[in-house]
mmCIF file of C-alpha atoms in Angstrom:
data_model
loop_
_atom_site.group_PDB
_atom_site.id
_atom_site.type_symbol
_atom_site.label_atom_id
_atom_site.label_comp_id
_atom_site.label_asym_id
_atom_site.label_seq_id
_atom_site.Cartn_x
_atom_site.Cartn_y
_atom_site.Cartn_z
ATOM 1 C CA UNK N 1383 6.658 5.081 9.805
ATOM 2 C CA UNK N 1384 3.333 3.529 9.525
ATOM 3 C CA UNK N 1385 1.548 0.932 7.011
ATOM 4 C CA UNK N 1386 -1.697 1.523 5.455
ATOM 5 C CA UNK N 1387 -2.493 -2.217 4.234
ATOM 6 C CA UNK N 1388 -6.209 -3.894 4.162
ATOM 7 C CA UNK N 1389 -4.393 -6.870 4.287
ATOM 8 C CA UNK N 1390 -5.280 -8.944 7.549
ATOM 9 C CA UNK N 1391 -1.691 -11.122 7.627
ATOM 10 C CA UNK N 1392 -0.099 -7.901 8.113
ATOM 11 C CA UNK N 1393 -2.705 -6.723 10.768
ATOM 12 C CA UNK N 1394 -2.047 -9.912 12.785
ATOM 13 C CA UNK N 1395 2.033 -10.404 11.842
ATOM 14 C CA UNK N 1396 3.306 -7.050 11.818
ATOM 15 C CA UNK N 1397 3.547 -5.556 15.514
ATOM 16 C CA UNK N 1398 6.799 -3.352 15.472
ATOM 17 C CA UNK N 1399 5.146 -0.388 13.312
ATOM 18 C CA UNK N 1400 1.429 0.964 13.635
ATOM 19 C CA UNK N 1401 -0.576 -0.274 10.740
ATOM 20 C CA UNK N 1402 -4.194 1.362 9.763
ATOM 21 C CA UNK N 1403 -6.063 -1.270 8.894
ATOM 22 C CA UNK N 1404 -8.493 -0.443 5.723
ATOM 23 C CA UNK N 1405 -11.905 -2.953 5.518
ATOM 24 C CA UNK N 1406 -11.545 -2.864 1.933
ATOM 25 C CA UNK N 1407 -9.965 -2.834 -1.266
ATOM 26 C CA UNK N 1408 -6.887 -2.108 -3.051
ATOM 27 C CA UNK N 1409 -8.048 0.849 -4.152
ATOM 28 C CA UNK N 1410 -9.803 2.056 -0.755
ATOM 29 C CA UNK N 1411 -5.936 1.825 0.337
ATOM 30 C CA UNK N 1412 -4.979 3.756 -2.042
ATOM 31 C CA UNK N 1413 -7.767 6.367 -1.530
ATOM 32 C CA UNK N 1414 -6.438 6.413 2.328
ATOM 33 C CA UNK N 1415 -3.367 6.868 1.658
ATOM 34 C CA UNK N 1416 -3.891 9.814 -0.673
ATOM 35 C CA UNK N 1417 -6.501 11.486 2.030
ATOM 36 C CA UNK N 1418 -3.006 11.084 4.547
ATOM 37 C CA UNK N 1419 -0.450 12.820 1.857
ATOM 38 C CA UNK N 1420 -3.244 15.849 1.374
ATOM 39 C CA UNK N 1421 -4.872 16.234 4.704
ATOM 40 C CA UNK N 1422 -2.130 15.232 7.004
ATOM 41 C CA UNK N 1423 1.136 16.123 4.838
ATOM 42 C CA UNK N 1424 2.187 12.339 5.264
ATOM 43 C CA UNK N 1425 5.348 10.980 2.969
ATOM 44 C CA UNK N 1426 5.476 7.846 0.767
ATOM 45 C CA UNK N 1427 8.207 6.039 1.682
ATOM 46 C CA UNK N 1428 7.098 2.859 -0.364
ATOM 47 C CA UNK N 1429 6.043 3.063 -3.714
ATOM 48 C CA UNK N 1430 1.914 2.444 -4.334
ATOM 49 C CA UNK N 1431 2.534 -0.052 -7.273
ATOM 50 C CA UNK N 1432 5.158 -1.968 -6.046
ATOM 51 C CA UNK N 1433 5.735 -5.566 -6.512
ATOM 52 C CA UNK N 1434 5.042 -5.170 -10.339
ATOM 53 C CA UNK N 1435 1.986 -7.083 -9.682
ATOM 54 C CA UNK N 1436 -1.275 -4.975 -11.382
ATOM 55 C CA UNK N 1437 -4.096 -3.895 -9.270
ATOM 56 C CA UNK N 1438 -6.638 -6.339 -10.990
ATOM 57 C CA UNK N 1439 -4.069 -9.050 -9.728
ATOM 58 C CA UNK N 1440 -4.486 -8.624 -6.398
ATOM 59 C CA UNK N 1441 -6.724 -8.009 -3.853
ATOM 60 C CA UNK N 1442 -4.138 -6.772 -1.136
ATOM 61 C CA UNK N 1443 -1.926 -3.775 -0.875
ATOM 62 C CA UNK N 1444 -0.203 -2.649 2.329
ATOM 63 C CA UNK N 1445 2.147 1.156 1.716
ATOM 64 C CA UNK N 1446 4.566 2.750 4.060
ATOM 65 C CA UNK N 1447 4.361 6.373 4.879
ATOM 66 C CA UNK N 1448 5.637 8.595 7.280
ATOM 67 C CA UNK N 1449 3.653 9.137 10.586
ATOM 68 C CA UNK N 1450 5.295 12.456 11.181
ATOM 69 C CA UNK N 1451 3.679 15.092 9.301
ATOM 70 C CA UNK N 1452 5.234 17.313 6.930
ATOM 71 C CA UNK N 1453 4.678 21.339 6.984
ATOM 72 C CA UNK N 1454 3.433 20.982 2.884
ATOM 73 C CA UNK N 1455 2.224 18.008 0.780
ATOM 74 C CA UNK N 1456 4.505 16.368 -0.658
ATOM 75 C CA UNK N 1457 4.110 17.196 -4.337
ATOM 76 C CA UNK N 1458 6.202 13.631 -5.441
ATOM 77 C CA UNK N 1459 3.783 11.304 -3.160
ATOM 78 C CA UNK N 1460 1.001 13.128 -4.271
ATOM 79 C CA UNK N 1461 1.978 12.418 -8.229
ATOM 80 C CA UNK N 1462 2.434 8.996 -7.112
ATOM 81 C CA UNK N 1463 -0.128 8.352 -5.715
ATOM 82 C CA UNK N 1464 -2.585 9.617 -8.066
ATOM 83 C CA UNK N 1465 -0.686 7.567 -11.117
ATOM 84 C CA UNK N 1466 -1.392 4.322 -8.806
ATOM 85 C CA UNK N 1467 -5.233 5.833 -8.511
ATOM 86 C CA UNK N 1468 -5.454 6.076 -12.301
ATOM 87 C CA UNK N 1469 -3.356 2.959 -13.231
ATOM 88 C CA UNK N 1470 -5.516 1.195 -10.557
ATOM 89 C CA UNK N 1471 -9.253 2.728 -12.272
ATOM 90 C CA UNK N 1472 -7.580 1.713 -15.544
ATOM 91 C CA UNK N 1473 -7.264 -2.124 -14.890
ATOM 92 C CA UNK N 1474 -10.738 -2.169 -13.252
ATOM 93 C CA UNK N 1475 -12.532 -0.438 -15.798
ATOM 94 C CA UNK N 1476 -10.601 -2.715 -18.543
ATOM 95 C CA UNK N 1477 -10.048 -5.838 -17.069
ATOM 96 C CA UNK N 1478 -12.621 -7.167 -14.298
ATOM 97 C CA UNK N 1479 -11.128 -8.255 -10.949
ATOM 98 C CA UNK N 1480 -12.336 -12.399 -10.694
ATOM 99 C CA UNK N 1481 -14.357 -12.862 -7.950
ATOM 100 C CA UNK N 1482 -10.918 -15.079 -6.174
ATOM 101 C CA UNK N 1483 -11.580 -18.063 -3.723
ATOM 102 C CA UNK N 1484 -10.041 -18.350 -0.184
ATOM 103 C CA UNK N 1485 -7.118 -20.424 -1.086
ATOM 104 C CA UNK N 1486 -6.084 -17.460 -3.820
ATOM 105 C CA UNK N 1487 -6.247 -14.600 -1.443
ATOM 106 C CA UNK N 1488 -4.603 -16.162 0.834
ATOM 107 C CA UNK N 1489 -1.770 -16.221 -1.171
ATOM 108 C CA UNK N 1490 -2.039 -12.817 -2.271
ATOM 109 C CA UNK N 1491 -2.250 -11.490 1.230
ATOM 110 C CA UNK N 1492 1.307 -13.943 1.914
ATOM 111 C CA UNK N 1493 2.446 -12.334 -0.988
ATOM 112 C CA UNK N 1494 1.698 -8.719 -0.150
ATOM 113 C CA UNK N 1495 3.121 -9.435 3.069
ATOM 114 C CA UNK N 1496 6.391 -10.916 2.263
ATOM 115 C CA UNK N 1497 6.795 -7.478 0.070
ATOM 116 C CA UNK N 1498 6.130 -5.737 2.882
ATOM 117 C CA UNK N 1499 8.719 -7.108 5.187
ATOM 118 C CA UNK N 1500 11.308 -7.184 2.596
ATOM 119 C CA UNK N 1501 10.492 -3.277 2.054
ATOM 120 C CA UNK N 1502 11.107 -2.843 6.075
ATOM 121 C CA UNK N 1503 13.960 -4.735 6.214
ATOM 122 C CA UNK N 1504 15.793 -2.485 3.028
ATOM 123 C CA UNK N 1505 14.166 0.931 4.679
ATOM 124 C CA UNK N 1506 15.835 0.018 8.398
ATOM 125 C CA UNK N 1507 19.139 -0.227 6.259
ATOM 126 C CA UNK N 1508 19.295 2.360 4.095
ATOM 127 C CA UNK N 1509 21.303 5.406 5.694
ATOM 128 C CA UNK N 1510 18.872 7.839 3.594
ATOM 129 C CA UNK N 1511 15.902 7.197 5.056
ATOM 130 C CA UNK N 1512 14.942 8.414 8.662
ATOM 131 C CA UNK N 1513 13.016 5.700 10.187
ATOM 132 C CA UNK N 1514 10.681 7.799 12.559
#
C-alpha cells in the first residue's frame, strides 16, 4: 500500500509505507489519487472523506491505495472518489476555506495524521485486506 497525503507530518513521521507527497491541497490529493485509480488501476483502500471532517475544514488529507496495479479500474474507487471530488467542489464553492494560521494547520495536519495511523493500524489487522 501507499499514501497519497500533502500533509508534511506524515511525509516526515510515516517511514514504513511509500507516501507521494502532493505540494498542495486537499483537493489536488484528491485529483492524484483519482489520476492513480484511472491511469494506473490503483485501489482505495481508505475512504477519501474519512474522518467526518468536511473538506472546507481542513487543509490536509492523506488516502491509502494499493501500489499494485489492478488489470481494470476499479469501478467502486472510482465512484468514490469522484463523490469526494464533488462533495469537496461543493463546500468550496459554498462555503470559503479561511485563510488558517500556523498554529491551526498544525493541528489539522496532527489530526490528519493520527487518522492515518489509526487507519494502518486497523488495515494490518484486518484478515480481509492484503497488505501489499
Amino acid at each position: 500500500m501507499q499514501i497519497i497525503s500533502n500533509n508534511p507530518m506524515v511525509k516526515e513521521q510515516i517511514t514504513q509505507q511509500p507516501v507521494i507527497f502532493i505540494d498542495g491541497s486537499y483537493g489536488d490529493v484528491l485529483i492524484e489519487v483519482k489520476r492513480l485509480i484511472v491511469d494506473d488501476h490503483h485501489v482505495l483502500l481508505s475512504h477519501p472523506l474519512s474522518g467526518s471532517i468536511k473538506p472546507n475544514e481542513t487543509f490536509y488529507k492523506s488516502i491509502l491505495i494499493t501500489t499494485t496495479q489492478q488489470s481494470q479500474i476499479d469501478m467502486e474507487s472510482l465512484d468514490l472518489i469522484d463523490q469526494a471530488l464533488n462533495t469537496y467542489e461543493k463546500f468550496n464553492r459554498n462555503f470559503k476555506t479561511p485563510n488558517w494560521p500556523e498554529r491551526v494547520l498544525e493541528d489539522f495536519a496532527t489530526i490528519d495524521l493520527d487518522l492515518l495511523e489509526s487507519t494502518l493500524q486497523r488495515i494490518r489487522f484486518s484478515p480481509e485486506i492484503s497488505v501489499d
